[in-house]
Each structure stands twice: as structure tokens, then as C-alpha cells.
């Protein structure tokens, strides 16, 4: 994976970064936690410009959010779940990913598209419930762009600072993302229990 990502960035520069981030949003197994820190390391070497790297990563990320948004908007939840149950394992997707994303959207509204773009494990799938909910395209684009900009900037700058050790970003992001996901799950469970107790 690292060699492939390195070759794409080396061969195509900013366009390669945008392409990789687009693919990362469509195929979750391709990690942005590897792509953007590597791009940041390339900036560290003086081969690319920091601002243009962040912009390329952000644009690729936003473009990659479109397919899942339109899948949710056009296909609908019932047919989407059926497809994911059958083929989702090849993209590391499951019905739980839809449920988790929907619960975020129901709880926090449209702004969750912004915050969801900052959370590994959610950032790809948050586009689906936005589409299912028929979220207007312009707010979806604005929230996606803002969240993606922050995410790519953080990863790029981390790779720039770490230099040759840019792969440490992925190593440390993973446990952080697990903690974030666990915290969100706990919060949602507590909120659900409190609401249920108030209704009884």
C-alpha cells in the first residue's frame, strides 16, 4: 500500500493526491492517515507546496463524498442495506455503519457532516445518511469541504513535522479514532437511556 501511494504521489503530484483522497472516500481500506502524512513529508523535502497539497487533498475528499451521497439519495435505504449485506464486506462496510451514521445525523443535524469528516470510520459513511435525508447539495458541499479541509491540514502538517517518521501518524491516529468512536457510542447509549427513563 505504501509503495503504491508513494508512486502515485511521485508520478502525479497534486493530481495524484486528489485522486488518492477521492478513492479513499469511496474505498475506505485506502487510508487518508497514510496519504496526507506522506504528502506532508513530500512537502518537508521541498518537492511540493503545503497549501496546494492541502487543497488537492480537500478537493479529492469532497469529490469522493459525492458517490456515497448520491447512492443514499437515489438508491434509498432498503436497497442500499440489501446491497451492503451482500457486497459490503469487500469495502469493509456493514449495516452498522449506516445505523451509526444515521444516529449521528438524527442527533446532531446537518452539522454532523462537518464533524463526521473529522472522524475516521465515520467520514466516508456520513455522506450516505446525508443523501438518504435528502440534504440540500450546497450545505452538504460546504460542510464536507470545511471538515475535509481541517482533516487534511492536520494530517499534512503532522507528516511535515514528523519527516521520515510520517508513518507514525497512522499509528497514533488509529487508537485515537477508537477512543473517539467509543466515546461517541457511550454518549449515544447514555442519551438513549436517559430519554427512555424520562418517557417511562
PDB file of C-alpha atoms in Angstrom:
ATOM      1  CA  UNK A   1       0.000   0.000   0.000  1.00  0.00           C
ATOM      2  CA  UNK A   2       2.751   2.481   0.980  1.00  0.00           C
ATOM      3  CA  UNK A   3       4.724   1.863  -2.221  1.00  0.00           C
ATOM      4  CA  UNK A   4       1.600   2.309  -4.348  1.00  0.00           C
ATOM      5  CA  UNK A   5       0.627   5.576  -2.615  1.00  0.00           C
ATOM      6  CA  UNK A   6       4.224   6.816  -2.866  1.00  0.00           C
ATOM      7  CA  UNK A   7       4.359   6.059  -6.598  1.00  0.00           C
ATOM      8  CA  UNK A   8       1.065   7.848  -7.273  1.00  0.00           C
ATOM      9  CA  UNK A   9       2.183  10.988  -5.425  1.00  0.00           C
ATOM     10  CA  UNK A  10       5.652  10.905  -7.004  1.00  0.00           C
ATOM     11  CA  UNK A  11       4.263  10.435 -10.519  1.00  0.00           C
ATOM     12  CA  UNK A  12       1.256  12.761 -10.481  1.00  0.00           C
ATOM     13  CA  UNK A  13       1.923  15.250  -7.654  1.00  0.00           C
ATOM     14  CA  UNK A  14      -1.137  17.275  -6.628  1.00  0.00           C
ATOM     15  CA  UNK A  15      -3.430  15.443  -9.059  1.00  0.00           C
ATOM     16  CA  UNK A  16      -2.249  12.142  -7.552  1.00  0.00           C
ATOM     17  CA  UNK A  17      -3.035  13.366  -4.031  1.00  0.00           C
ATOM     18  CA  UNK A  18      -6.527  14.451  -5.129  1.00  0.00           C
ATOM     19  CA  UNK A  19      -7.077  11.087  -6.854  1.00  0.00           C
ATOM     20  CA  UNK A  20      -5.932   9.110  -3.801  1.00  0.00           C
ATOM     21  CA  UNK A  21      -8.188  11.095  -1.461  1.00  0.00           C
ATOM     22  CA  UNK A  22     -11.105  10.634  -3.858  1.00  0.00           C
ATOM     23  CA  UNK A  23     -10.507   6.877  -3.847  1.00  0.00           C
ATOM     24  CA  UNK A  24     -10.050   6.885  -0.049  1.00  0.00           C
ATOM     25  CA  UNK A  25     -13.582   8.225   0.323  1.00  0.00           C
ATOM     26  CA  UNK A  26     -15.036   5.589  -1.989  1.00  0.00           C
ATOM     27  CA  UNK A  27     -12.942   2.648  -0.803  1.00  0.00           C
ATOM     28  CA  UNK A  28     -12.337   3.008   2.971  1.00  0.00           C
ATOM     29  CA  UNK A  29      -9.447   0.486   3.074  1.00  0.00           C
ATOM     30  CA  UNK A  30      -7.276   3.194   1.446  1.00  0.00           C
ATOM     31  CA  UNK A  31      -6.319   5.316   4.492  1.00  0.00           C
ATOM     32  CA  UNK A  32      -6.101   9.107   4.420  1.00  0.00           C
ATOM     33  CA  UNK A  33      -3.937   8.661   7.537  1.00  0.00           C
ATOM     34  CA  UNK A  34      -1.239   7.379   5.175  1.00  0.00           C
ATOM     35  CA  UNK A  35      -1.874   9.529   2.082  1.00  0.00           C
ATOM     36  CA  UNK A  36      -1.789  13.017   3.586  1.00  0.00           C
ATOM     37  CA  UNK A  37       1.129  12.497   6.027  1.00  0.00           C
ATOM     38  CA  UNK A  38       3.162  11.119   3.109  1.00  0.00           C
ATOM     39  CA  UNK A  39       2.201  14.216   1.127  1.00  0.00           C
ATOM     40  CA  UNK A  40       3.297  16.309   4.131  1.00  0.00           C
ATOM     41  CA  UNK A  41       6.639  14.506   4.165  1.00  0.00           C
ATOM     42  CA  UNK A  42       6.995  15.326   0.464  1.00  0.00           C
ATOM     43  CA  UNK A  43       6.422  18.995   1.362  1.00  0.00           C
ATOM     44  CA  UNK A  44       9.124  18.612   4.022  1.00  0.00           C
ATOM     45  CA  UNK A  45      11.500  17.528   1.262  1.00  0.00           C
ATOM     46  CA  UNK A  46      10.717  20.684  -0.701  1.00  0.00           C
ATOM     47  CA  UNK A  47       9.084  18.836  -3.592  1.00  0.00           C
ATOM     48  CA  UNK A  48       5.525  20.161  -3.125  1.00  0.00           C
ATOM     49  CA  UNK A  49       3.768  23.229  -1.715  1.00  0.00           C
ATOM     50  CA  UNK A  50       1.925  22.861   1.625  1.00  0.00           C
ATOM     51  CA  UNK A  51      -1.141  24.936   0.685  1.00  0.00           C
ATOM     52  CA  UNK A  52      -1.572  23.212  -2.674  1.00  0.00           C
ATOM     53  CA  UNK A  53      -1.192  19.770  -1.070  1.00  0.00           C
ATOM     54  CA  UNK A  54      -3.933  20.576   1.461  1.00  0.00           C
ATOM     55  CA  UNK A  55      -6.173  21.997  -1.271  1.00  0.00           C
ATOM     56  CA  UNK A  56      -5.644  18.941  -3.500  1.00  0.00           C
ATOM     57  CA  UNK A  57      -6.403  16.570  -0.627  1.00  0.00           C
ATOM     58  CA  UNK A  58      -9.509  18.530   0.330  1.00  0.00           C
ATOM     59  CA  UNK A  59     -10.885  18.666  -3.216  1.00  0.00           C
ATOM     60  CA  UNK A  60     -10.276  14.941  -3.692  1.00  0.00           C
ATOM     61  CA  UNK A  61     -12.002  14.216  -0.399  1.00  0.00           C
ATOM     62  CA  UNK A  62     -15.061  16.316  -1.309  1.00  0.00           C
ATOM     63  CA  UNK A  63     -15.297  14.748  -4.776  1.00  0.00           C
ATOM     64  CA  UNK A  64     -15.075  11.324  -3.153  1.00  0.00           C
ATOM     65  CA  UNK A  65     -18.024  12.171  -0.898  1.00  0.00           C
ATOM     66  CA  UNK A  66     -20.339  12.634  -3.912  1.00  0.00           C
ATOM     67  CA  UNK A  67     -20.821   8.968  -4.903  1.00  0.00           C
ATOM     68  CA  UNK A  68     -21.972   7.893  -1.423  1.00  0.00           C
ATOM     69  CA  UNK A  69     -24.189  10.987  -1.125  1.00  0.00           C
ATOM     70  CA  UNK A  70     -25.937  10.174  -4.398  1.00  0.00           C
ATOM     71  CA  UNK A  71     -26.144   6.483  -3.538  1.00  0.00           C
ATOM     72  CA  UNK A  72     -28.088   7.436  -0.410  1.00  0.00           C
ATOM     73  CA  UNK A  73     -30.212   9.977  -2.287  1.00  0.00           C
ATOM     74  CA  UNK A  74     -31.061   7.852  -5.335  1.00  0.00           C
ATOM     75  CA  UNK A  75     -30.914   4.214  -4.199  1.00  0.00           C
ATOM     76  CA  UNK A  76     -32.717   4.537  -0.872  1.00  0.00           C
ATOM     77  CA  UNK A  77     -32.097   2.820   2.442  1.00  0.00           C
ATOM     78  CA  UNK A  78     -33.804  -0.521   1.812  1.00  0.00           C
ATOM     79  CA  UNK A  79     -31.951  -1.323  -1.427  1.00  0.00           C
ATOM     80  CA  UNK A  80     -28.698   0.095  -0.048  1.00  0.00           C
ATOM     81  CA  UNK A  81     -28.843  -2.172   3.014  1.00  0.00           C
ATOM     82  CA  UNK A  82     -29.563  -5.163   0.815  1.00  0.00           C
ATOM     83  CA  UNK A  83     -26.528  -4.367  -1.364  1.00  0.00           C
ATOM     84  CA  UNK A  84     -24.238  -3.767   1.630  1.00  0.00           C
ATOM     85  CA  UNK A  85     -25.335  -7.017   3.284  1.00  0.00           C
ATOM     86  CA  UNK A  86     -24.322  -8.822   0.102  1.00  0.00           C
ATOM     87  CA  UNK A  87     -21.185  -6.968  -1.042  1.00  0.00           C
ATOM     88  CA  UNK A  88     -20.220  -4.561   1.747  1.00  0.00           C
ATOM     89  CA  UNK A  89     -17.535  -6.806   3.204  1.00  0.00           C
ATOM     90  CA  UNK A  90     -15.324  -6.056   0.170  1.00  0.00           C
ATOM     91  CA  UNK A  91     -15.397  -2.365   1.135  1.00  0.00           C
ATOM     92  CA  UNK A  92     -15.308  -3.067   4.888  1.00  0.00           C
ATOM     93  CA  UNK A  93     -18.920  -1.838   5.100  1.00  0.00           C
ATOM     94  CA  UNK A  94     -21.827  -3.176   7.114  1.00  0.00           C
ATOM     95  CA  UNK A  95     -25.363  -2.163   8.022  1.00  0.00           C
ATOM     96  CA  UNK A  96     -23.987  -0.956  11.359  1.00  0.00           C
ATOM     97  CA  UNK A  97     -22.057   1.762   9.525  1.00  0.00           C
ATOM     98  CA  UNK A  98     -25.325   3.114   8.119  1.00  0.00           C
ATOM     99  CA  UNK A  99     -27.009   2.907  11.533  1.00  0.00           C
ATOM    100  CA  UNK A 100     -24.131   4.716  13.208  1.00  0.00           C
ATOM    101  CA  UNK A 101     -24.063   7.464  10.594  1.00  0.00           C
ATOM    102  CA  UNK A 102     -27.845   7.887  10.711  1.00  0.00           C
ATOM    103  CA  UNK A 103     -27.830   8.151  14.502  1.00  0.00           C
ATOM    104  CA  UNK A 104     -25.256  10.946  14.220  1.00  0.00           C
ATOM    105  CA  UNK A 105     -27.370  12.800  11.652  1.00  0.00           C
ATOM    106  CA  UNK A 106     -30.553  12.384  13.713  1.00  0.00           C
ATOM    107  CA  UNK A 107     -28.831  13.566  16.857  1.00  0.00           C
ATOM    108  CA  UNK A 108     -26.760  16.497  15.613  1.00  0.00           C
ATOM    109  CA  UNK A 109     -28.439  17.556  12.365  1.00  0.00           C
ATOM    110  CA  UNK A 110     -26.711  18.721   9.195  1.00  0.00           C
ATOM    111  CA  UNK A 111     -23.601  19.946  11.047  1.00  0.00           C
ATOM    112  CA  UNK A 112     -22.717  16.284  11.629  1.00  0.00           C
ATOM    113  CA  UNK A 113     -21.459  16.191   8.025  1.00  0.00           C
ATOM    114  CA  UNK A 114     -18.779  18.676   9.125  1.00  0.00           C
ATOM    115  CA  UNK A 115     -17.834  16.838  12.326  1.00  0.00           C
ATOM    116  CA  UNK A 116     -18.144  13.439  10.651  1.00  0.00           C
ATOM    117  CA  UNK A 117     -15.454  14.388   8.151  1.00  0.00           C
ATOM    118  CA  UNK A 118     -13.042  14.662  11.105  1.00  0.00           C
ATOM    119  CA  UNK A 119     -13.653  11.167  12.491  1.00  0.00           C
ATOM    120  CA  UNK A 120     -12.021   8.065  10.959  1.00  0.00           C
ATOM    121  CA  UNK A 121     -14.595   5.324  10.465  1.00  0.00           C
ATOM    122  CA  UNK A 122     -17.397   7.881  10.075  1.00  0.00           C
ATOM    123  CA  UNK A 123     -16.016  10.308   7.495  1.00  0.00           C
ATOM    124  CA  UNK A 124     -16.771   8.124   4.468  1.00  0.00           C
ATOM    125  CA  UNK A 125     -20.175   6.869   5.581  1.00  0.00           C
ATOM    126  CA  UNK A 126     -21.600  10.184   6.790  1.00  0.00           C
ATOM    127  CA  UNK A 127     -22.370  11.044   3.163  1.00  0.00           C
ATOM    128  CA  UNK A 128     -24.868   8.171   2.954  1.00  0.00           C
ATOM    129  CA  UNK A 129     -27.400   9.380   5.566  1.00  0.00           C
ATOM    130  CA  UNK A 130     -26.989  12.926   4.223  1.00  0.00           C
ATOM    131  CA  UNK A 131     -28.177  11.558   0.883  1.00  0.00           C
ATOM    132  CA  UNK A 132     -30.892   9.428   2.470  1.00  0.00           C
ATOM    133  CA  UNK A 133     -32.126  12.520   4.324  1.00  0.00           C
ATOM    134  CA  UNK A 134     -32.186  14.479   1.020  1.00  0.00           C
ATOM    135  CA  UNK A 135     -29.836  17.072   2.494  1.00  0.00           C
ATOM    136  CA  UNK A 136     -29.536  20.021   0.040  1.00  0.00           C
ATOM    137  CA  UNK A 137     -26.397  19.819  -2.080  1.00  0.00           C
ATOM    138  CA  UNK A 138     -24.913  23.245  -1.240  1.00  0.00           C
ATOM    139  CA  UNK A 139     -24.909  22.776   2.576  1.00  0.00           C
ATOM    140  CA  UNK A 140     -23.582  19.246   2.062  1.00  0.00           C
ATOM    141  CA  UNK A 141     -20.721  20.605  -0.048  1.00  0.00           C
ATOM    142  CA  UNK A 142     -19.910  23.415   2.380  1.00  0.00           C
ATOM    143  CA  UNK A 143     -19.883  21.176   5.463  1.00  0.00           C
ATOM    144  CA  UNK A 144     -17.910  18.487   3.613  1.00  0.00           C
ATOM    145  CA  UNK A 145     -15.349  20.989   2.366  1.00  0.00           C
ATOM    146  CA  UNK A 146     -14.840  22.616   5.785  1.00  0.00           C
ATOM    147  CA  UNK A 147     -14.456  19.295   7.630  1.00  0.00           C
ATOM    148  CA  UNK A 148     -12.221  17.805   4.943  1.00  0.00           C
ATOM    149  CA  UNK A 149     -10.036  20.924   4.901  1.00  0.00           C
ATOM    150  CA  UNK A 150      -9.332  20.646   8.624  1.00  0.00           C
ATOM    151  CA  UNK A 151      -8.719  16.876   8.437  1.00  0.00           C
ATOM    152  CA  UNK A 152      -6.310  17.058   5.502  1.00  0.00           C
ATOM    153  CA  UNK A 153      -4.494  20.053   7.003  1.00  0.00           C
ATOM    154  CA  UNK A 154      -3.933  18.235  10.317  1.00  0.00           C
ATOM    155  CA  UNK A 155      -2.617  15.085   8.625  1.00  0.00           C
ATOM    156  CA  UNK A 156      -0.451  17.002   6.151  1.00  0.00           C
ATOM    157  CA  UNK A 157       1.110  19.180   8.819  1.00  0.00           C
ATOM    158  CA  UNK A 158       1.730  16.144  11.050  1.00  0.00           C
ATOM    159  CA  UNK A 159       3.550  14.418   8.182  1.00  0.00           C
ATOM    160  CA  UNK A 160       5.532  17.599   7.544  1.00  0.00           C
ATOM    161  CA  UNK A 161       6.634  17.817  11.191  1.00  0.00           C
ATOM    162  CA  UNK A 162       7.493  14.123  11.519  1.00  0.00           C
ATOM    163  CA  UNK A 163       9.504  13.975   8.286  1.00  0.00           C
ATOM    164  CA  UNK A 164      10.894  10.469   7.723  1.00  0.00           C
ATOM    165  CA  UNK A 165       8.670   9.202  10.555  1.00  0.00           C
ATOM    166  CA  UNK A 166       5.437  10.269   8.825  1.00  0.00           C
ATOM    167  CA  UNK A 167       4.032   6.727   9.152  1.00  0.00           C
ATOM    168  CA  UNK A 168       3.732   7.318  12.916  1.00  0.00           C
ATOM    169  CA  UNK A 169       0.691   9.491  12.142  1.00  0.00           C
ATOM    170  CA  UNK A 170      -1.329   6.444  11.097  1.00  0.00           C
ATOM    171  CA  UNK A 171      -0.071   4.524  14.124  1.00  0.00           C
ATOM    172  CA  UNK A 172      -1.276   7.185  16.583  1.00  0.00           C
ATOM    173  CA  UNK A 173      -4.468   8.158  14.729  1.00  0.00           C
ATOM    174  CA  UNK A 174      -5.867   4.615  14.954  1.00  0.00           C
ATOM    175  CA  UNK A 175      -6.024   4.376  18.778  1.00  0.00           C
ATOM    176  CA  UNK A 176      -7.284   7.968  18.940  1.00  0.00           C
ATOM    177  CA  UNK A 177     -10.064   7.145  16.479  1.00  0.00           C
ATOM    178  CA  UNK A 178     -11.016   4.071  18.525  1.00  0.00           C
ATOM    179  CA  UNK A 179     -11.258   6.262  21.644  1.00  0.00           C
ATOM    180  CA  UNK A 180     -13.350   8.842  19.778  1.00  0.00           C
ATOM    181  CA  UNK A 181     -15.688   6.181  18.385  1.00  0.00           C
ATOM    182  CA  UNK A 182     -16.050   4.537  21.810  1.00  0.00           C
ATOM    183  CA  UNK A 183     -16.779   7.914  23.423  1.00  0.00           C
ATOM    184  CA  UNK A 184     -19.459   8.660  20.830  1.00  0.00           C
ATOM    185  CA  UNK A 185     -21.038   5.240  21.299  1.00  0.00           C
ATOM    186  CA  UNK A 186     -21.086   5.653  25.092  1.00  0.00           C
ATOM    187  CA  UNK A 187     -22.575   9.142  24.772  1.00  0.00           C
ATOM    188  CA  UNK A 188     -25.326   7.928  22.428  1.00  0.00           C
ATOM    189  CA  UNK A 189     -26.146   4.993  24.721  1.00  0.00           C
ATOM    190  CA  UNK A 190     -26.348   7.235  27.804  1.00  0.00           C
ATOM    191  CA  UNK A 191     -28.530   9.729  25.911  1.00  0.00           C
ATOM    192  CA  UNK A 192     -30.847   6.935  24.764  1.00  0.00           C
ATOM    193  CA  UNK A 193     -31.156   5.517  28.295  1.00  0.00           C
ATOM    194  CA  UNK A 194     -31.907   8.957  29.742  1.00  0.00           C
ATOM    195  CA  UNK A 195     -34.578   9.638  27.144  1.00  0.00           C
ATOM    196  CA  UNK A 196     -36.176   6.271  27.741  1.00  0.00           C
ATOM    197  CA  UNK A 197     -36.221   6.766  31.517  1.00  0.00           C
ATOM    198  CA  UNK A 198     -37.849  10.204  31.082  1.00  0.00           C
ATOM    199  CA  UNK A 199     -40.552   8.738  28.832  1.00  0.00           C
ATOM    200  CA  UNK A 200     -41.382   5.963  31.332  1.00  0.00           C
TER     201      UNK A 200
END
